PDB file of C-alpha atoms in Angstrom:
ATOM      1  CA  MET A 105      41.614  38.847 -47.356  1.00 43.00           C
ATOM      2  CA  THR A 106      41.454  42.539 -48.253  1.00 45.00           C
ATOM      3  CA  ASP A 107      44.516  43.562 -46.260  1.00 46.00           C
ATOM      4  CA  LYS A 108      46.912  41.174 -47.951  1.00 58.00           C
ATOM      5  CA  ALA A 109      45.615  39.805 -51.232  1.00 72.00           C
ATOM      6  CA  HIS A 110      46.887  36.421 -52.335  1.00 88.00           C
ATOM      7  CA  ILE A 111      49.151  36.354 -55.378  1.00 94.00           C
ATOM      8  CA  ILE A 112      49.133  33.352 -57.716  1.00 96.00           C
ATOM      9  CA  SER A 113      52.565  32.787 -59.234  1.00 96.00           C
ATOM     10  CA  TYR A 114      53.106  32.783 -63.000  1.00 97.00           C
ATOM     11  CA  LYS A 115      54.367  29.248 -62.656  1.00 97.00           C
ATOM     12  CA  THR A 116      51.107  28.000 -61.112  1.00 97.00           C
ATOM     13  CA  LEU A 117      49.141  29.740 -63.840  1.00 98.00           C
ATOM     14  CA  LEU A 118      51.305  28.174 -66.560  1.00 98.00           C
ATOM     15  CA  MET A 119      50.990  24.686 -65.041  1.00 98.00           C
ATOM     16  CA  THR A 120      47.216  25.163 -64.961  1.00 98.00           C
ATOM     17  CA  LEU A 121      47.224  26.160 -68.637  1.00 98.00           C
ATOM     18  CA  LEU A 122      49.302  23.090 -69.551  1.00 98.00           C
ATOM     19  CA  ALA A 123      46.928  20.837 -67.588  1.00 98.00           C
ATOM     20  CA  LEU A 124      44.002  22.386 -69.441  1.00 98.00           C
ATOM     21  CA  PHE A 125      45.726  21.702 -72.772  1.00 98.00           C
ATOM     22  CA  ALA A 126      46.349  18.109 -71.756  1.00 98.00           C
ATOM     23  CA  LEU A 127      42.683  17.608 -70.743  1.00 98.00           C
ATOM     24  CA  THR A 128      41.612  19.150 -74.068  1.00 98.00           C
ATOM     25  CA  GLY A 129      43.776  16.606 -75.858  1.00 97.00           C
ATOM     26  CA  ILE A 130      42.265  13.799 -73.804  1.00 97.00           C
ATOM     27  CA  THR A 131      38.693  14.829 -74.500  1.00 96.00           C
ATOM     28  CA  VAL A 132      39.373  15.027 -78.260  1.00 96.00           C
ATOM     29  CA  GLY A 133      41.083  11.603 -78.115  1.00 96.00           C
ATOM     30  CA  ALA A 134      38.227  10.095 -76.096  1.00 95.00           C
ATOM     31  CA  SER A 135      35.699  11.256 -78.668  1.00 93.00           C
ATOM     32  CA  TYR A 136      37.259   8.891 -81.235  1.00 94.00           C
ATOM     33  CA  VAL A 137      36.656   5.886 -79.018  1.00 93.00           C
ATOM     34  CA  ASP A 138      33.103   4.554 -79.339  1.00 90.00           C
ATOM     35  CA  LEU A 139      31.791   4.016 -75.823  1.00 90.00           C
ATOM     36  CA  GLY A 140      28.115   4.347 -76.759  1.00 85.00           C
ATOM     37  CA  GLN A 141      26.127   6.162 -74.109  1.00 84.00           C
ATOM     38  CA  LEU A 142      29.255   6.642 -72.006  1.00 91.00           C
ATOM     39  CA  ASN A 143      30.868   9.048 -74.477  1.00 92.00           C
ATOM     40  CA  VAL A 144      28.799  12.021 -73.405  1.00 92.00           C
ATOM     41  CA  TRP A 145      29.443  11.277 -69.715  1.00 94.00           C
ATOM     42  CA  VAL A 146      33.216  11.022 -70.302  1.00 95.00           C
ATOM     43  CA  ALA A 147      33.077  14.354 -72.192  1.00 95.00           C
ATOM     44  CA  LEU A 148      31.111  15.988 -69.342  1.00 95.00           C
ATOM     45  CA  LEU A 149      33.494  14.556 -66.720  1.00 97.00           C
ATOM     46  CA  ILE A 150      36.575  15.954 -68.508  1.00 97.00           C
ATOM     47  CA  ALA A 151      34.808  19.295 -69.112  1.00 97.00           C
ATOM     48  CA  SER A 152      33.948  19.450 -65.378  1.00 97.00           C
ATOM     49  CA  LEU A 153      37.601  18.772 -64.488  1.00 98.00           C
ATOM     50  CA  LYS A 154      38.712  21.587 -66.809  1.00 98.00           C
ATOM     51  CA  GLY A 155      36.021  23.866 -65.410  1.00 98.00           C
ATOM     52  CA  THR A 156      37.184  23.105 -61.864  1.00 97.00           C
ATOM     53  CA  LEU A 157      40.763  24.070 -62.752  1.00 98.00           C
ATOM     54  CA  VAL A 158      39.593  27.359 -64.304  1.00 98.00           C
ATOM     55  CA  LEU A 159      37.371  28.052 -61.284  1.00 97.00           C
ATOM     56  CA  LEU A 160      39.914  27.218 -58.575  1.00 97.00           C
ATOM     57  CA  ILE A 161      43.052  28.770 -60.063  1.00 97.00           C
ATOM     58  CA  PHE A 162      42.184  31.294 -62.798  1.00 97.00           C
ATOM     59  CA  MET A 163      39.071  32.510 -60.978  1.00 97.00           C
ATOM     60  CA  HIS A 164      40.869  32.337 -57.642  1.00 95.00           C
ATOM     61  CA  MET A 165      38.064  30.422 -55.909  1.00 95.00           C
ATOM     62  CA  LYS A 166      40.580  28.174 -54.092  1.00 95.00           C
ATOM     63  CA  PHE A 167      41.717  31.179 -52.065  1.00 94.00           C
ATOM     64  CA  GLU A 168      38.340  32.842 -51.394  1.00 93.00           C
ATOM     65  CA  GLY A 169      36.363  32.919 -48.182  1.00 92.00           C
ATOM     66  CA  LYS A 170      33.169  31.138 -47.166  1.00 93.00           C
ATOM     67  CA  ALA A 171      30.745  33.653 -48.719  1.00 92.00           C
ATOM     68  CA  LEU A 172      31.981  33.027 -52.267  1.00 95.00           C
ATOM     69  CA  ARG A 173      32.562  29.317 -51.850  1.00 96.00           C
ATOM     70  CA  LEU A 174      29.163  28.540 -50.348  1.00 96.00           C
ATOM     71  CA  SER A 175      27.252  30.804 -52.728  1.00 96.00           C
ATOM     72  CA  PHE A 176      28.990  29.144 -55.684  1.00 97.00           C
ATOM     73  CA  ILE A 177      28.193  25.662 -54.432  1.00 97.00           C
ATOM     74  CA  SER A 178      24.545  26.701 -53.863  1.00 97.00           C
ATOM     75  CA  THR A 179      24.336  27.915 -57.461  1.00 97.00           C
ATOM     76  CA  ILE A 180      25.589  24.559 -58.696  1.00 97.00           C
ATOM     77  CA  GLY A 181      23.077  22.930 -56.362  1.00 97.00           C
ATOM     78  CA  PHE A 182      20.227  24.917 -57.954  1.00 96.00           C
ATOM     79  CA  LEU A 183      21.519  23.998 -61.399  1.00 96.00           C
ATOM     80  CA  ALA A 184      21.489  20.349 -60.339  1.00 95.00           C
ATOM     81  CA  ILE A 185      17.862  20.696 -59.155  1.00 96.00           C
ATOM     82  CA  MET A 186      16.911  22.280 -62.459  1.00 95.00           C
ATOM     83  CA  ILE A 187      18.585  19.494 -64.439  1.00 94.00           C
ATOM     84  CA  GLY A 188      17.374  16.745 -62.120  1.00 94.00           C
ATOM     85  CA  PHE A 189      13.701  17.817 -62.032  1.00 94.00           C
ATOM     86  CA  THR A 190      13.611  18.334 -65.803  1.00 94.00           C
ATOM     87  CA  PHE A 191      14.832  14.793 -66.416  1.00 91.00           C
ATOM     88  CA  TRP A 192      12.490  13.469 -63.748  1.00 92.00           C
ATOM     89  CA  ASP A 193       9.660  15.068 -65.708  1.00 91.00           C
ATOM     90  CA  ILE A 194      10.900  13.781 -69.107  1.00 88.00           C
ATOM     91  CA  ALA A 195      11.419  10.237 -67.811  1.00 85.00           C
ATOM     92  CA  PHE A 196       7.754   9.753 -66.750  1.00 88.00           C
ATOM     93  CA  ARG A 197       5.985  11.280 -69.718  1.00 81.00           C
TER      94      ARG A 197
ATOM     95  CA  MET B 187      48.890  54.345 -43.917  1.00 45.00           C
ATOM     96  CA  SER B 188      50.067  55.464 -47.365  1.00 49.00           C
ATOM     97  CA  LEU B 189      47.831  56.939 -49.999  1.00 53.00           C
ATOM     98  CA  HIS B 190      47.828  53.802 -52.070  1.00 54.00           C
ATOM     99  CA  GLN B 191      46.361  51.628 -49.387  1.00 55.00           C
ATOM    100  CA  THR B 192      42.661  50.912 -49.471  1.00 55.00           C
ATOM    101  CA  SER B 193      40.564  53.472 -47.624  1.00 59.00           C
ATOM    102  CA  PRO B 194      38.024  52.280 -45.025  1.00 63.00           C
ATOM    103  CA  HIS B 195      35.243  52.863 -47.527  1.00 66.00           C
ATOM    104  CA  ASP B 196      36.587  50.367 -50.024  1.00 73.00           C
ATOM    105  CA  ASP B 197      35.212  46.852 -49.893  1.00 83.00           C
ATOM    106  CA  GLU B 198      37.189  44.700 -52.310  1.00 82.00           C
ATOM    107  CA  THR B 199      35.480  41.509 -51.192  1.00 85.00           C
ATOM    108  CA  GLY B 200      32.059  43.103 -51.559  1.00 91.00           C
ATOM    109  CA  LYS B 201      32.889  44.199 -55.116  1.00 93.00           C
ATOM    110  CA  LYS B 202      33.925  40.673 -55.958  1.00 94.00           C
ATOM    111  CA  LEU B 203      30.829  39.149 -54.315  1.00 94.00           C
ATOM    112  CA  GLY B 204      28.657  41.476 -56.430  1.00 96.00           C
ATOM    113  CA  MET B 205      30.369  40.245 -59.575  1.00 97.00           C
ATOM    114  CA  TRP B 206      29.948  36.617 -58.551  1.00 97.00           C
ATOM    115  CA  LEU B 207      26.209  37.119 -57.880  1.00 97.00           C
ATOM    116  CA  PHE B 208      25.929  38.326 -61.450  1.00 98.00           C
ATOM    117  CA  LEU B 209      27.965  35.403 -62.718  1.00 98.00           C
ATOM    118  CA  TYR B 210      25.576  32.990 -60.924  1.00 98.00           C
ATOM    119  CA  THR B 211      22.728  34.343 -63.033  1.00 97.00           C
ATOM    120  CA  GLU B 212      24.890  33.767 -66.115  1.00 98.00           C
ATOM    121  CA  ILE B 213      25.517  30.187 -65.026  1.00 97.00           C
ATOM    122  CA  ILE B 214      21.758  29.598 -64.684  1.00 97.00           C
ATOM    123  CA  LEU B 215      21.141  31.282 -68.077  1.00 97.00           C
ATOM    124  CA  PHE B 216      23.536  29.008 -69.936  1.00 97.00           C
ATOM    125  CA  GLY B 217      22.591  26.102 -67.631  1.00 97.00           C
ATOM    126  CA  GLY B 218      18.978  26.397 -68.834  1.00 96.00           C
ATOM    127  CA  LEU B 219      20.147  26.216 -72.451  1.00 97.00           C
ATOM    128  CA  PHE B 220      22.303  23.178 -71.659  1.00 96.00           C
ATOM    129  CA  VAL B 221      19.295  21.476 -70.049  1.00 96.00           C
ATOM    130  CA  LEU B 222      17.401  22.066 -73.279  1.00 95.00           C
ATOM    131  CA  TYR B 223      20.311  20.551 -75.178  1.00 96.00           C
ATOM    132  CA  ALA B 224      20.453  17.542 -72.834  1.00 94.00           C
ATOM    133  CA  VAL B 225      16.741  16.792 -73.119  1.00 94.00           C
ATOM    134  CA  TYR B 226      16.711  17.003 -76.911  1.00 95.00           C
ATOM    135  CA  LEU B 227      19.887  14.918 -77.038  1.00 94.00           C
ATOM    136  CA  THR B 228      18.076  12.045 -75.309  1.00 92.00           C
ATOM    137  CA  VAL B 229      15.096  12.440 -77.649  1.00 93.00           C
ATOM    138  CA  HIS B 230      16.975  12.863 -80.952  1.00 95.00           C
ATOM    139  CA  THR B 231      20.323  11.188 -80.261  1.00 93.00           C
ATOM    140  CA  GLU B 232      20.888  10.039 -83.869  1.00 94.00           C
ATOM    141  CA  ASP B 233      20.116  13.451 -85.378  1.00 95.00           C
ATOM    142  CA  PHE B 234      22.391  15.221 -82.870  1.00 96.00           C
ATOM    143  CA  VAL B 235      25.252  12.896 -83.764  1.00 94.00           C
ATOM    144  CA  GLU B 236      24.680  13.614 -87.461  1.00 94.00           C
ATOM    145  CA  GLY B 237      24.518  17.340 -86.736  1.00 95.00           C
ATOM    146  CA  GLY B 238      27.735  17.227 -84.714  1.00 94.00           C
ATOM    147  CA  LYS B 239      29.537  15.550 -87.627  1.00 94.00           C
ATOM    148  CA  GLN B 240      28.794  18.604 -89.753  1.00 93.00           C
ATOM    149  CA  LEU B 241      30.635  20.907 -87.348  1.00 95.00           C
ATOM    150  CA  ASP B 242      34.365  21.431 -87.949  1.00 94.00           C
ATOM    151  CA  ARG B 243      36.314  19.969 -85.030  1.00 94.00           C
ATOM    152  CA  LEU B 244      39.450  21.940 -85.958  1.00 94.00           C
ATOM    153  CA  PHE B 245      37.592  25.255 -85.589  1.00 94.00           C
ATOM    154  CA  GLY B 246      36.231  24.095 -82.245  1.00 96.00           C
ATOM    155  CA  LEU B 247      39.600  22.861 -81.034  1.00 97.00           C
ATOM    156  CA  ALA B 248      41.407  26.036 -82.199  1.00 97.00           C
ATOM    157  CA  ASN B 249      38.878  28.240 -80.428  1.00 97.00           C
ATOM    158  CA  THR B 250      39.206  26.124 -77.243  1.00 98.00           C
ATOM    159  CA  VAL B 251      42.974  26.536 -77.209  1.00 98.00           C
ATOM    160  CA  ILE B 252      42.657  30.279 -77.966  1.00 98.00           C
ATOM    161  CA  LEU B 253      40.243  30.864 -75.094  1.00 98.00           C
ATOM    162  CA  LEU B 254      42.374  28.867 -72.661  1.00 98.00           C
ATOM    163  CA  ILE B 255      45.431  30.970 -73.575  1.00 98.00           C
ATOM    164  CA  SER B 256      43.437  34.186 -73.193  1.00 98.00           C
ATOM    165  CA  SER B 257      42.170  33.096 -69.768  1.00 98.00           C
ATOM    166  CA  PHE B 258      45.744  32.371 -68.745  1.00 98.00           C
ATOM    167  CA  ALA B 259      46.805  35.824 -70.019  1.00 98.00           C
ATOM    168  CA  VAL B 260      44.081  37.583 -68.017  1.00 98.00           C
ATOM    169  CA  ALA B 261      45.001  35.692 -64.825  1.00 98.00           C
ATOM    170  CA  ALA B 262      48.660  36.572 -65.474  1.00 98.00           C
ATOM    171  CA  SER B 263      47.751  40.262 -65.847  1.00 98.00           C
ATOM    172  CA  ILE B 264      46.341  40.233 -62.282  1.00 97.00           C
ATOM    173  CA  THR B 265      49.518  38.644 -60.922  1.00 97.00           C
ATOM    174  CA  ALA B 266      51.506  41.295 -62.851  1.00 97.00           C
ATOM    175  CA  VAL B 267      49.439  44.144 -61.386  1.00 97.00           C
ATOM    176  CA  GLN B 268      49.927  42.724 -57.882  1.00 96.00           C
ATOM    177  CA  LYS B 269      53.681  42.592 -58.498  1.00 96.00           C
ATOM    178  CA  SER B 270      53.649  46.154 -59.885  1.00 96.00           C
ATOM    179  CA  GLN B 271      54.746  44.931 -63.349  1.00 97.00           C
ATOM    180  CA  LYS B 272      52.661  47.323 -65.406  1.00 96.00           C
ATOM    181  CA  GLY B 273      54.233  46.414 -68.743  1.00 97.00           C
ATOM    182  CA  VAL B 274      53.575  42.698 -68.273  1.00 97.00           C
ATOM    183  CA  ALA B 275      49.991  43.467 -67.185  1.00 97.00           C
ATOM    184  CA  LEU B 276      49.327  45.588 -70.302  1.00 98.00           C
ATOM    185  CA  GLY B 277      51.018  43.022 -72.564  1.00 98.00           C
ATOM    186  CA  SER B 278      48.977  40.112 -71.248  1.00 98.00           C
ATOM    187  CA  LEU B 279      45.712  42.074 -71.474  1.00 98.00           C
ATOM    188  CA  ALA B 280      46.551  42.973 -75.084  1.00 98.00           C
ATOM    189  CA  ALA B 281      47.289  39.273 -75.760  1.00 98.00           C
ATOM    190  CA  SER B 282      43.927  38.215 -74.313  1.00 98.00           C
ATOM    191  CA  LEU B 283      42.107  40.834 -76.410  1.00 98.00           C
ATOM    192  CA  LEU B 284      43.925  39.554 -79.493  1.00 98.00           C
ATOM    193  CA  CYS B 285      42.815  36.005 -78.614  1.00 98.00           C
ATOM    194  CA  GLY B 286      39.228  37.204 -78.336  1.00 98.00           C
ATOM    195  CA  LEU B 287      39.492  38.830 -81.739  1.00 98.00           C
ATOM    196  CA  ILE B 288      40.918  35.675 -83.340  1.00 98.00           C
ATOM    197  CA  PHE B 289      38.085  33.691 -81.733  1.00 98.00           C
ATOM    198  CA  LEU B 290      35.497  35.971 -83.335  1.00 98.00           C
ATOM    199  CA  ILE B 291      37.221  35.818 -86.752  1.00 98.00           C
ATOM    200  CA  ASN B 292      37.191  32.010 -86.570  1.00 97.00           C
ATOM    201  CA  LYS B 293      33.506  32.143 -85.643  1.00 97.00           C
ATOM    202  CA  TYR B 294      32.826  34.412 -88.627  1.00 97.00           C
ATOM    203  CA  PHE B 295      34.365  31.935 -91.066  1.00 97.00           C
ATOM    204  CA  GLU B 296      32.733  28.967 -89.344  1.00 96.00           C
ATOM    205  CA  TRP B 297      29.212  30.472 -89.400  1.00 96.00           C
ATOM    206  CA  GLY B 298      29.764  31.860 -92.917  1.00 96.00           C
ATOM    207  CA  HIS B 299      30.547  28.401 -94.227  1.00 96.00           C
ATOM    208  CA  LYS B 300      27.453  26.952 -92.512  1.00 96.00           C
ATOM    209  CA  PHE B 301      25.290  29.614 -94.104  1.00 95.00           C
ATOM    210  CA  GLU B 302      26.817  28.880 -97.525  1.00 95.00           C
ATOM    211  CA  ILE B 303      25.839  25.222 -97.326  1.00 94.00           C
ATOM    212  CA  GLY B 304      22.327  26.109 -96.178  1.00 93.00           C
ATOM    213  CA  LEU B 305      22.657  25.357 -92.485  1.00 94.00           C
ATOM    214  CA  TYR B 306      21.134  28.367 -90.796  1.00 93.00           C
ATOM    215  CA  PRO B 307      17.979  28.955 -88.740  1.00 92.00           C
ATOM    216  CA  ASN B 308      14.843  28.445 -90.854  1.00 89.00           C
ATOM    217  CA  SER B 309      16.863  27.340 -93.918  1.00 94.00           C
ATOM    218  CA  GLU B 310      15.070  25.063 -96.358  1.00 94.00           C
ATOM    219  CA  ARG B 311      17.666  22.360 -95.845  1.00 94.00           C
ATOM    220  CA  LEU B 312      17.001  22.291 -92.083  1.00 94.00           C
ATOM    221  CA  LEU B 313      13.226  22.647 -92.339  1.00 94.00           C
ATOM    222  CA  ASP B 314      12.945  19.792 -94.860  1.00 94.00           C
ATOM    223  CA  GLY B 315      15.493  17.602 -93.047  1.00 93.00           C
ATOM    224  CA  PRO B 316      15.111  15.584 -89.850  1.00 95.00           C
ATOM    225  CA  THR B 317      13.539  17.483 -86.905  1.00 94.00           C
ATOM    226  CA  GLY B 318      16.377  16.607 -84.591  1.00 95.00           C
ATOM    227  CA  GLN B 319      19.007  18.226 -86.820  1.00 95.00           C
ATOM    228  CA  ASN B 320      16.921  21.392 -87.046  1.00 96.00           C
ATOM    229  CA  ILE B 321      16.823  21.485 -83.259  1.00 96.00           C
ATOM    230  CA  PHE B 322      20.540  20.726 -83.025  1.00 96.00           C
ATOM    231  CA  PHE B 323      21.457  23.654 -85.280  1.00 97.00           C
ATOM    232  CA  GLY B 324      18.895  25.876 -83.591  1.00 96.00           C
ATOM    233  CA  LEU B 325      20.582  25.245 -80.257  1.00 97.00           C
ATOM    234  CA  TYR B 326      24.001  25.575 -81.897  1.00 97.00           C
ATOM    235  CA  TYR B 327      23.204  29.078 -83.156  1.00 97.00           C
ATOM    236  CA  VAL B 328      21.480  30.239 -79.952  1.00 97.00           C
ATOM    237  CA  ILE B 329      24.170  28.939 -77.587  1.00 98.00           C
ATOM    238  CA  THR B 330      27.287  29.839 -79.643  1.00 97.00           C
ATOM    239  CA  GLY B 331      25.632  33.132 -80.629  1.00 97.00           C
ATOM    240  CA  LEU B 332      24.914  34.082 -77.030  1.00 98.00           C
ATOM    241  CA  HIS B 333      28.412  32.996 -76.150  1.00 98.00           C
ATOM    242  CA  GLY B 334      29.785  35.155 -78.981  1.00 98.00           C
ATOM    243  CA  ILE B 335      27.935  38.184 -77.574  1.00 98.00           C
ATOM    244  CA  HIS B 336      29.559  37.436 -74.237  1.00 98.00           C
ATOM    245  CA  ILE B 337      32.963  37.412 -75.964  1.00 98.00           C
ATOM    246  CA  VAL B 338      32.297  40.883 -77.365  1.00 98.00           C
ATOM    247  CA  ILE B 339      31.145  42.223 -73.972  1.00 98.00           C
ATOM    248  CA  GLY B 340      34.086  40.524 -72.243  1.00 98.00           C
ATOM    249  CA  MET B 341      36.532  42.150 -74.694  1.00 98.00           C
ATOM    250  CA  THR B 342      34.945  45.541 -74.056  1.00 98.00           C
ATOM    251  CA  VAL B 343      35.246  45.129 -70.288  1.00 98.00           C
ATOM    252  CA  LEU B 344      38.839  43.939 -70.629  1.00 98.00           C
ATOM    253  CA  ALA B 345      39.682  46.932 -72.848  1.00 98.00           C
ATOM    254  CA  VAL B 346      38.276  49.253 -70.182  1.00 98.00           C
ATOM    255  CA  ALA B 347      40.317  47.492 -67.482  1.00 98.00           C
ATOM    256  CA  MET B 348      43.392  47.815 -69.721  1.00 98.00           C
ATOM    257  CA  ALA B 349      42.837  51.561 -70.079  1.00 98.00           C
ATOM    258  CA  TYR B 350      42.558  51.808 -66.289  1.00 97.00           C
ATOM    259  CA  VAL B 351      45.825  49.934 -65.839  1.00 97.00           C
ATOM    260  CA  GLN B 352      47.451  52.243 -68.381  1.00 97.00           C
ATOM    261  CA  ALA B 353      46.101  55.289 -66.539  1.00 97.00           C
ATOM    262  CA  GLY B 354      47.426  53.964 -63.248  1.00 95.00           C
ATOM    263  CA  LYS B 355      43.959  53.677 -61.737  1.00 95.00           C
ATOM    264  CA  ILE B 356      44.446  50.017 -61.024  1.00 95.00           C
ATOM    265  CA  THR B 357      47.150  49.516 -58.391  1.00 93.00           C
ATOM    266  CA  PRO B 358      48.634  46.556 -56.516  1.00 93.00           C
ATOM    267  CA  THR B 359      46.183  47.212 -53.672  1.00 89.00           C
ATOM    268  CA  ARG B 360      43.151  48.289 -55.708  1.00 91.00           C
ATOM    269  CA  PHE B 361      42.472  46.009 -58.634  1.00 94.00           C
ATOM    270  CA  ALA B 362      38.892  44.849 -58.147  1.00 94.00           C
ATOM    271  CA  LEU B 363      37.838  46.220 -61.570  1.00 96.00           C
ATOM    272  CA  LEU B 364      40.503  44.180 -63.325  1.00 97.00           C
ATOM    273  CA  GLU B 365      39.675  41.153 -61.191  1.00 96.00           C
ATOM    274  CA  ASN B 366      35.977  41.396 -62.013  1.00 97.00           C
ATOM    275  CA  ALA B 367      36.659  41.844 -65.719  1.00 98.00           C
ATOM    276  CA  GLY B 368      38.862  38.775 -65.491  1.00 98.00           C
ATOM    277  CA  LEU B 369      36.134  36.784 -63.713  1.00 98.00           C
ATOM    278  CA  TYR B 370      33.685  37.613 -66.534  1.00 98.00           C
ATOM    279  CA  TRP B 371      36.257  36.516 -69.122  1.00 98.00           C
ATOM    280  CA  HIS B 372      36.976  33.246 -67.294  1.00 98.00           C
ATOM    281  CA  LEU B 373      33.271  32.495 -67.121  1.00 98.00           C
ATOM    282  CA  VAL B 374      33.007  32.922 -70.902  1.00 98.00           C
ATOM    283  CA  ASP B 375      35.911  30.452 -71.202  1.00 98.00           C
ATOM    284  CA  LEU B 376      34.225  28.111 -68.715  1.00 97.00           C
ATOM    285  CA  ILE B 377      31.066  28.003 -70.808  1.00 98.00           C
ATOM    286  CA  TRP B 378      33.065  27.292 -73.961  1.00 98.00           C
ATOM    287  CA  ILE B 379      34.724  24.354 -72.173  1.00 98.00           C
ATOM    288  CA  PHE B 380      31.263  22.712 -72.082  1.00 97.00           C
ATOM    289  CA  ILE B 381      30.122  23.896 -75.533  1.00 97.00           C
ATOM    290  CA  PHE B 382      33.147  22.344 -77.261  1.00 97.00           C
ATOM    291  CA  PRO B 383      32.595  18.671 -76.378  1.00 96.00           C
ATOM    292  CA  LEU B 384      28.784  18.853 -76.460  1.00 95.00           C
ATOM    293  CA  PHE B 385      28.556  20.271 -79.965  1.00 96.00           C
ATOM    294  CA  TYR B 386      31.800  19.470 -81.747  1.00 96.00           C
ATOM    295  CA  LEU B 387      32.892  16.174 -80.244  1.00 94.00           C
ATOM    296  CA  ILE B 388      29.554  14.360 -80.006  1.00 89.00           C
ATOM    297  CA  ILE B 389      29.632  10.893 -81.641  1.00 77.00           C
TER     298      ILE B 389
END
């Protein structure tokens, strides 16, 4: 990895930006459709997709080694535990 | 081995891992605030929807687009450095700094307007109004405020990286400083990607 760093082409970066614009448009559009409880889930799903694009391409995670990938996934795992246990607590009060 | 190649004492991957470890703590910091938001959203759904309607979608959308463009510019500056295109690298870093500045100006007008109509922490309007809306705006100010501080720090770090590129201290083989500055900036963008729908688009 250190000997020969990977270069992301301008084209790939631009396509990523355009995809992020498109997803932003979709999330704004979706917010005008009343889906009840589902609205927030749709918003979170689209935000996660956008976040994944930023993470993989802009933040270069797609081309990193195991140390970064696994540590990132563990962080998200801990976040999930924090969210999950909080709601578990709230649900049974 | 030429002078510009990395010396045995450099550890580019280690530098990046250190930055990521710090970013993980940032994710947990904002994650905790989002958990708070999520719990109160389930308790005060109606009030949160009413609160969200009082935020200006256009400001939120404009700032989303601005941050996405700035993230693209920072990523492009790394590609430029790797391809030895110093001018392009400096230009894209300047563009991303400009985006950050526009973001902050937007935020100034947005917050200013909220203050004018009495929507600020501990304002009479919020204290006398529904509890849920008070909580909504409390979280709005804490989360967007903390995010705004991150924008200022990110701009500072990017400006330092830009000065290093200008001085020729960041080279096609040694650019960890620029890369780490970029990672911080992308994280700030990443957090905004979640703030935007949760606060501005909630219905």
